[in-house]
Coordinates of C-alpha atoms in Angstrom, one line a residue:
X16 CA 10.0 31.4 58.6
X17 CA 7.0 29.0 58.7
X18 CA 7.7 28.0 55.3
X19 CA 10.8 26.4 56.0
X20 CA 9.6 24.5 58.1
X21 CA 8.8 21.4 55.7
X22 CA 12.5 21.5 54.5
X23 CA 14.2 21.5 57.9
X24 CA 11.4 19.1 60.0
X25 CA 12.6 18.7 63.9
X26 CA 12.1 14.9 63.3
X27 CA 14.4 14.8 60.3
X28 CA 17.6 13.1 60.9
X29 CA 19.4 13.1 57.6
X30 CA 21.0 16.6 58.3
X31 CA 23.8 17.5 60.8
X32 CA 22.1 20.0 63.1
X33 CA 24.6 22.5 62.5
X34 CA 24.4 21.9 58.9
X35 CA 20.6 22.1 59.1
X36 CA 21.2 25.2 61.2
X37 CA 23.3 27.0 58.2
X38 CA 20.7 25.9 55.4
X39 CA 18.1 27.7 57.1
X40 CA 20.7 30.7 58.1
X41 CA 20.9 30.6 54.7
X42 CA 17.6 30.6 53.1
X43 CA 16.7 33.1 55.6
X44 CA 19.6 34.9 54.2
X45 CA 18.0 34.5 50.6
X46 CA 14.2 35.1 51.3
X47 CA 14.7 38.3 53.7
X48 CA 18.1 39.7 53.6
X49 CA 18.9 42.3 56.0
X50 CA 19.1 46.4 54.3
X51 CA 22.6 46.8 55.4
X52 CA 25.7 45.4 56.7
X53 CA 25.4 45.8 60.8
X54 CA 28.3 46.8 62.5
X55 CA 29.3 49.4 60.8
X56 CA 31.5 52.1 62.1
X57 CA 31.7 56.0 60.9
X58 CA 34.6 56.9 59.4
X59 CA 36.4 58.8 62.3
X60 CA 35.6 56.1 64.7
X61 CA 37.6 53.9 62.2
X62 CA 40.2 56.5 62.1
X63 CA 40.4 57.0 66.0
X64 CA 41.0 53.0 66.2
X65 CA 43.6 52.8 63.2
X66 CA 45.7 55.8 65.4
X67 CA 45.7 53.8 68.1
X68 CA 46.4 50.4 67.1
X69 CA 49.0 51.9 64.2
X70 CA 51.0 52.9 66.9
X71 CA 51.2 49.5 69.2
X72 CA 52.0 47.6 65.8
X73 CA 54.7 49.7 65.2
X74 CA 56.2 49.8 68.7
X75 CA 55.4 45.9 69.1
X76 CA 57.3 45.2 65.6
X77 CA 60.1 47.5 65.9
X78 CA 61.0 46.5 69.3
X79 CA 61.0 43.0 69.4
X80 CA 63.1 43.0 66.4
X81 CA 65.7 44.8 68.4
X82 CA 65.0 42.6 70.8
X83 CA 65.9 39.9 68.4
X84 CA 69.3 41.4 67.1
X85 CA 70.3 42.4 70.6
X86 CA 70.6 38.5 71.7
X87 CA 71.7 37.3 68.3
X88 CA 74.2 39.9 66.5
X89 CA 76.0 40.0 69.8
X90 CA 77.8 36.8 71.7
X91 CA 78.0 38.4 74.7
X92 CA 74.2 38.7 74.8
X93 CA 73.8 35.5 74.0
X94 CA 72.6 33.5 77.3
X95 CA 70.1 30.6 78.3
X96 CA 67.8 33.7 79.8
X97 CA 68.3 35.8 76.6
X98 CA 67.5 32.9 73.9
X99 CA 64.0 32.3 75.8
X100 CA 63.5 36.4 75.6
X101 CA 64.4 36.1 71.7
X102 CA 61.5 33.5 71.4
X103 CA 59.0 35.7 73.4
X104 CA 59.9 38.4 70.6
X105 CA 59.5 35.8 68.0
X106 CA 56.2 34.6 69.4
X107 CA 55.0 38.8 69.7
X108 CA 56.4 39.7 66.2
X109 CA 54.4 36.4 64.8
X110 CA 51.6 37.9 66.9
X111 CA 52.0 41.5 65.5
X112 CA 52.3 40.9 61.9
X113 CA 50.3 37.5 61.4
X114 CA 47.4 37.4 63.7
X115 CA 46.8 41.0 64.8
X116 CA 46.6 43.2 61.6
X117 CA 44.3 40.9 60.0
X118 CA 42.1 40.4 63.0
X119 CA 42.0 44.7 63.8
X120 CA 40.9 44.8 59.5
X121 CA 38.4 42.0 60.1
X122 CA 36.7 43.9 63.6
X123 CA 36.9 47.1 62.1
X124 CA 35.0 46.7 58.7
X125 CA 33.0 43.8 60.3
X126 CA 34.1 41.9 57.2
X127 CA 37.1 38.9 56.5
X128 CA 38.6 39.7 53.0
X129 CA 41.1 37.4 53.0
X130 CA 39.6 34.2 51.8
X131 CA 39.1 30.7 53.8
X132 CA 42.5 29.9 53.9
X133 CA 44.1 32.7 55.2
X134 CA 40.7 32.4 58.3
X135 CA 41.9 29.0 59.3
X136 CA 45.8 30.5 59.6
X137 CA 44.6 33.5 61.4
X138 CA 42.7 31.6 64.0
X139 CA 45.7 28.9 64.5
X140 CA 48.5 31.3 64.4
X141 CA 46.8 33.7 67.3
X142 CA 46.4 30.7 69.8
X143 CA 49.9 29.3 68.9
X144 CA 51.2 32.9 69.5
X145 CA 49.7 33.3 73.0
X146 CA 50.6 29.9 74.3
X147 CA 54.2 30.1 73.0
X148 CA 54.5 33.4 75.0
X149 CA 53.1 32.5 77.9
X150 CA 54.7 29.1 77.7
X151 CA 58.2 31.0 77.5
X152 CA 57.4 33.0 80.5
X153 CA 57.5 29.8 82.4
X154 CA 60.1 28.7 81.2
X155 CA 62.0 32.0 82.2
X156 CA 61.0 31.7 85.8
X157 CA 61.8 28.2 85.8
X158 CA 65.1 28.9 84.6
X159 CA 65.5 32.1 86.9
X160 CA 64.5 30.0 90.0
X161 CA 66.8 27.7 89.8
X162 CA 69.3 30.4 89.5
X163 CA 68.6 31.7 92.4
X164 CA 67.1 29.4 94.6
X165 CA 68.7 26.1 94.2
X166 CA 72.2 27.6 93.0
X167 CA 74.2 24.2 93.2
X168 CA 71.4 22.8 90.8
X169 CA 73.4 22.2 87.1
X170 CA 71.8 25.0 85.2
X171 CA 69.9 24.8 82.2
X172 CA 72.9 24.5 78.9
X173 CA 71.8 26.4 75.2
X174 CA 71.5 22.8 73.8
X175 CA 68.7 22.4 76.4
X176 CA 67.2 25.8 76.3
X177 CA 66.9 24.9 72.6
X178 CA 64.9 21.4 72.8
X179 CA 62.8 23.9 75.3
X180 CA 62.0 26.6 73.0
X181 CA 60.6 23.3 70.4
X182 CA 59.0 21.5 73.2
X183 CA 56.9 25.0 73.5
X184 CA 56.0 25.7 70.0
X185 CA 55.0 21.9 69.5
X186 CA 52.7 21.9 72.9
X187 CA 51.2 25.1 72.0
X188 CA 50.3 24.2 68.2
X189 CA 48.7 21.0 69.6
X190 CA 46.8 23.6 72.0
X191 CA 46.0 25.3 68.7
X192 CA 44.5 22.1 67.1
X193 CA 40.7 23.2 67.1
X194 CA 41.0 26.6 65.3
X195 CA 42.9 24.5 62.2
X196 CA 39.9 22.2 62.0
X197 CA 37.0 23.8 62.7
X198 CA 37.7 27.3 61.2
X199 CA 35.7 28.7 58.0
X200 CA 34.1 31.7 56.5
X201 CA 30.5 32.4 55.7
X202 CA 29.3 35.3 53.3
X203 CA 25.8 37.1 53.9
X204 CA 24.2 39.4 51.0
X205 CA 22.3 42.3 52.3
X206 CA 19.6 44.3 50.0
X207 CA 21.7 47.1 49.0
X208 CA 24.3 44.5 47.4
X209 CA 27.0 44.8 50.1
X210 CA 28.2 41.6 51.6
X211 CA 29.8 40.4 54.8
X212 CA 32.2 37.8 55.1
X213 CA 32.9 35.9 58.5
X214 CA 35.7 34.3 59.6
X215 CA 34.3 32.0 62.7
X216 CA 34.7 28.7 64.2
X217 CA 31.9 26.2 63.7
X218 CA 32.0 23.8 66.4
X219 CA 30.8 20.2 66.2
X220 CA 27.6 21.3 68.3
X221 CA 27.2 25.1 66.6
X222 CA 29.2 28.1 66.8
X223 CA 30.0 30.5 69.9
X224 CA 28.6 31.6 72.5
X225 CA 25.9 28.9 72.1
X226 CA 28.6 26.0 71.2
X227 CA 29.1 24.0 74.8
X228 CA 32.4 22.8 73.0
X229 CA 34.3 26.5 72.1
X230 CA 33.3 27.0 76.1
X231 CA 34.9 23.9 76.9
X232 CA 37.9 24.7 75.0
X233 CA 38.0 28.6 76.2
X234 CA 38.0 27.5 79.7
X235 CA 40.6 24.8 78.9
X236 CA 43.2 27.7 76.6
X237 CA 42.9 29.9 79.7
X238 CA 43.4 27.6 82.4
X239 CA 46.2 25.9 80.7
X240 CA 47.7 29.5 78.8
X241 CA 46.8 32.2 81.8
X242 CA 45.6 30.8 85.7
X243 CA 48.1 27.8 85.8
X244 CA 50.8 29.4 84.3
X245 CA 50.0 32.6 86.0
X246 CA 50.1 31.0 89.4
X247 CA 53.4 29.0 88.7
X248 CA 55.6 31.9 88.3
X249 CA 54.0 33.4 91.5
X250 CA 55.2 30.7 93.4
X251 CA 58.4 31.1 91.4
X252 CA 58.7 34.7 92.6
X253 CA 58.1 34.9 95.7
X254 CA 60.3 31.9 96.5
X255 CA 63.2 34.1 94.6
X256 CA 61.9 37.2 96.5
X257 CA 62.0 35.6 100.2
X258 CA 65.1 34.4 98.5
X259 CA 66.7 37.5 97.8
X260 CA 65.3 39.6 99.9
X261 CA 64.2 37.7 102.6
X262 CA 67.9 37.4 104.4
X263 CA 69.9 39.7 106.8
X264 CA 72.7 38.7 104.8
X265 CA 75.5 41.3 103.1
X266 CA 73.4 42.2 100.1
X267 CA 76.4 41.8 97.5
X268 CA 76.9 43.6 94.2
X269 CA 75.8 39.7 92.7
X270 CA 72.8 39.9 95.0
X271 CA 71.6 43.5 93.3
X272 CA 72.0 42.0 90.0
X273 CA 69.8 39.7 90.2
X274 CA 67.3 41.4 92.0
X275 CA 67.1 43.7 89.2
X276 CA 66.6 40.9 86.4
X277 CA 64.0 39.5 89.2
X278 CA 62.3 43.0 89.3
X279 CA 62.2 43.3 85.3
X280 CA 60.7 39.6 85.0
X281 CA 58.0 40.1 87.8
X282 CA 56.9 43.0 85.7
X283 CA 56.6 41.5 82.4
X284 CA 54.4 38.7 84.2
X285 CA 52.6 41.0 85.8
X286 CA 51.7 43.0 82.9
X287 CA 50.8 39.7 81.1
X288 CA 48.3 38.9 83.6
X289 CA 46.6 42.6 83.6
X290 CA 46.9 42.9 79.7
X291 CA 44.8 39.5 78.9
X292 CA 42.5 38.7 81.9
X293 CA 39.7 41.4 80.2
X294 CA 39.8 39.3 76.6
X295 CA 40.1 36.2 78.5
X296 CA 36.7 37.2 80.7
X297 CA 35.0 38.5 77.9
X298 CA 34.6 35.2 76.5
X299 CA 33.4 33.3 79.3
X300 CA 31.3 36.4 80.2
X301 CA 29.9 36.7 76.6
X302 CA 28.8 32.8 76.9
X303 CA 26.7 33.5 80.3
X304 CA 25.5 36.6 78.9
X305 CA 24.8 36.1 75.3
X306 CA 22.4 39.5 74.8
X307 CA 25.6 41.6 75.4
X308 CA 26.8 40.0 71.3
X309 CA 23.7 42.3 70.1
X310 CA 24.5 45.6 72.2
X311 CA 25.8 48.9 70.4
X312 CA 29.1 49.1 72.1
X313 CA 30.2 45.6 72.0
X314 CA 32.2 46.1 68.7
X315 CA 34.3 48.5 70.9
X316 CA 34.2 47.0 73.8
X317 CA 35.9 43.7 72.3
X318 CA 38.6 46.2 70.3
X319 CA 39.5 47.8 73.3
X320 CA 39.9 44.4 75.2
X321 CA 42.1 42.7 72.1
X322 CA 43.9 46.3 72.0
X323 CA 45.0 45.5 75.4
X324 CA 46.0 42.1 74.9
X325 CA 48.0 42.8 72.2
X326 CA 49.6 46.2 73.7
X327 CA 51.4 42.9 76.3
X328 CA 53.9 42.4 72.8
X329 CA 54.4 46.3 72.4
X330 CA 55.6 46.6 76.7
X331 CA 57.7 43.8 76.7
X332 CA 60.3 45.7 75.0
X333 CA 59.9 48.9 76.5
X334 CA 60.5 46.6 80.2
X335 CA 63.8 45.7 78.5
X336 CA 64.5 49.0 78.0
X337 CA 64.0 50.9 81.0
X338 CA 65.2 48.0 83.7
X339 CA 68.4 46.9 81.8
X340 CA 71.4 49.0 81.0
X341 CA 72.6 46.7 78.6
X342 CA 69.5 46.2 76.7
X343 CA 69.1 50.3 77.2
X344 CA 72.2 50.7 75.5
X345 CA 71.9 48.4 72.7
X346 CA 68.7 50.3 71.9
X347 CA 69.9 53.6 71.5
X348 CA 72.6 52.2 69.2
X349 CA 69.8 51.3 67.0
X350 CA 67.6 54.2 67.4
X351 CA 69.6 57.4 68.4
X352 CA 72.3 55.5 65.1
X353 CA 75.2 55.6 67.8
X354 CA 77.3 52.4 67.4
X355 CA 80.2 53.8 69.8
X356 CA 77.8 54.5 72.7
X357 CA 79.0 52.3 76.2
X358 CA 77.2 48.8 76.4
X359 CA 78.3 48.9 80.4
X360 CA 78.0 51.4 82.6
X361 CA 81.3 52.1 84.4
X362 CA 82.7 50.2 87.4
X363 CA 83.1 52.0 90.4
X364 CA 86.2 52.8 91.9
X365 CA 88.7 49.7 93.0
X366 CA 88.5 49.9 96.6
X367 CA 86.7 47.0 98.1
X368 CA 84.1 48.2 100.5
X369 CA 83.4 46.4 103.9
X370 CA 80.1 45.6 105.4
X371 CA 79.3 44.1 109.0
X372 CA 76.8 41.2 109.0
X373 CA 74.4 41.0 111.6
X374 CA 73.4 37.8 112.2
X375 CA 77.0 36.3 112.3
X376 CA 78.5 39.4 113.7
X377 CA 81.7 38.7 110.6
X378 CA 82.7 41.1 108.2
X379 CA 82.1 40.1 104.3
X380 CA 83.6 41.7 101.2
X381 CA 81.8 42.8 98.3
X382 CA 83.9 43.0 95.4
X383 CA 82.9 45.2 92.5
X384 CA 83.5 42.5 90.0
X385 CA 81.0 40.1 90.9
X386 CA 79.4 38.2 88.1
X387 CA 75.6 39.7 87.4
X388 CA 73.5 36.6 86.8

């Protein structure tokens, strides 16, 4: 390398340092190129990882387009709640079919194909994606707590929901700003005549996990897009838990319905925050540690880690399915081809059954045709 070193002098100031830092990646590149094309995986590795994340595509894109004509082929569907869960599907799907094939193509051939334009799309699209769904989740529990616990608040109207839903997607592509301007590829020739394309961010001050700048902004994406919005819809839920179940109150068939749509939302949150605290970590872990870049396992370390943050669009539907009839029964319209099957369940007998409070030593009635919020 010494005889760089008159080109690209310490003391010389007419080139960027990250500019001088990819001319002598470069001429490196040129003068000693490496024999072959490093992270390379066998064939049957490859194969083992297409199975696996075949499968979560195909689950994460089928369901969330069901998802999708559930709320919007059918008015009955069509509420407040249900227009924020068609923009969480939207979000996945965009996730799914934009961001995540490219990026499983890109990690398992260690190579970007798809040119410079499609890299700087990729890397926007992925952090728009993951805002706007976590965004949404907010704005569900937001929504569902005012339901529940301030009652005689005026609820949120579709006109509002609406200006919501374009509120997210604008905050979240301003959260995506960096990746649309700092994004681009860089091609390396090895001796044997293969080459390897990478699609990577080069920051102002270098590139990750040595850029103080992409630490910056990976602390700020997962403060703003996982602990603040994590903890916000904790405090949401357990105020509608001590809510709901926090009473010695006649628990009321209108009671039991929403404690069901509580129970599905808790879960989807809480399979949000296990499915992307381990990508989240790896970054700030991989900046601390920067040897573990270099180890053998770190190319399936990182798939497994974006497998399961990814999986998060593929459960979301399968939460719908198995914690709400409705949803449960639109489904297997769609996959078992049944259009007459019961949307419903069916209503218990007519007689009105009597319960004795407590606390206020009074009877109260709970008719079987409450509303289900």
């Amino acid at each position: 390398m010494a005889i760089l070193s008159p080109l690209l002098d310490d003391e010389d100031n007419s080139l960027h340092p990250v500019r001088k830092k990819a001319l002598l990646q470069f001429m490196s590149d040129c003068l000693y190129p490496a024999q072959q094309r490093p992270f390379a995986l066998p064939w049957w590795q490859k194969t083992a990882w297409s199975v696996v994340f075949g499968a979560m595509l195909l689950v994460a894109v089928g369901g969330n387009t069901i998802v999708m004509w559930i709320v919007l082929a059918h008015r009955r569907m069509r509420s407040v709640t249900n227009y924020f869960l068609v923009n969480l599907s939207v979000s996945d799907l965009l996730m799914a079919l934009l961001n995540c094939i490219f990026n499983f193509i890109y990690m398992i051939d260690s190579d970007w194909p798809f040119g410079a334009t499609y890299c700087t799309v990729n890397n926007f699209v992925a952090n728009v994606t993951v805002a706007a769904s976590v965004f949404t989740l907010v704005a569900i529990s937001f929504d569902r707590y005012v339901a529940i616990v301030k009652p005689l608040k005026r609820r949120m109207r579709k006109r509002w929901a609406l200006f919501t839903v374009l509120s997210i997607w604008f905050l979240s592509s301003l959260l995506a700003l960096p990746p649309l301007l700092y994004s681009t590829v860089y091609t390396t020739r090895y001796s044997n005549d293969e080459t390897r394309t990478l699609c990577y961010l080069v920051w102002p001050d270098g590139v990750s996990p040595r850029s103080r700048l992409d630490y910056v902004y990976n602390i700020v994406f997962l403060t703003l897009t996982y602990l603040l919005p994590v903890a916000a819809m904790a405090l949401c839920y357990w105020k509608m838990g001590r809510e709901l179940w926090g009473t010695n109150e006649v628990t009321t068939q209108r009671q039991m319905a929403r404690r069901r749509v509580v129970r599905m939302f808790l879960m989807i949150v809480c399979i949000f925050a296990v499915c992307w605290l381990p990508y989240h970590g790896y970054f700030i872990y991989a900046y601390h540690f920067r040897e573990i870049a270099a180890s053998s396992y770190v190319q399936h370390l990182y798939l497994a880690f974006y497998w399961l943050a990814m999986a998060n669009a593929m459960v979301n539907p399968l939460v719908y399915y198995s914690m709400n009839h409705r949803f449960r029964a639109y489904f297997r319209r769609v996959v078992c081809c049944a259009p007459k099957l019961p949307v419903d369940p069916p209503r218990p007998a007519a007689a009105t059954p009597v319960r004795w409070n407590r606390s206020t030593q009074e009877t109260r009635l709970i008719h079987n045709g409450a509303n289900n919020s």
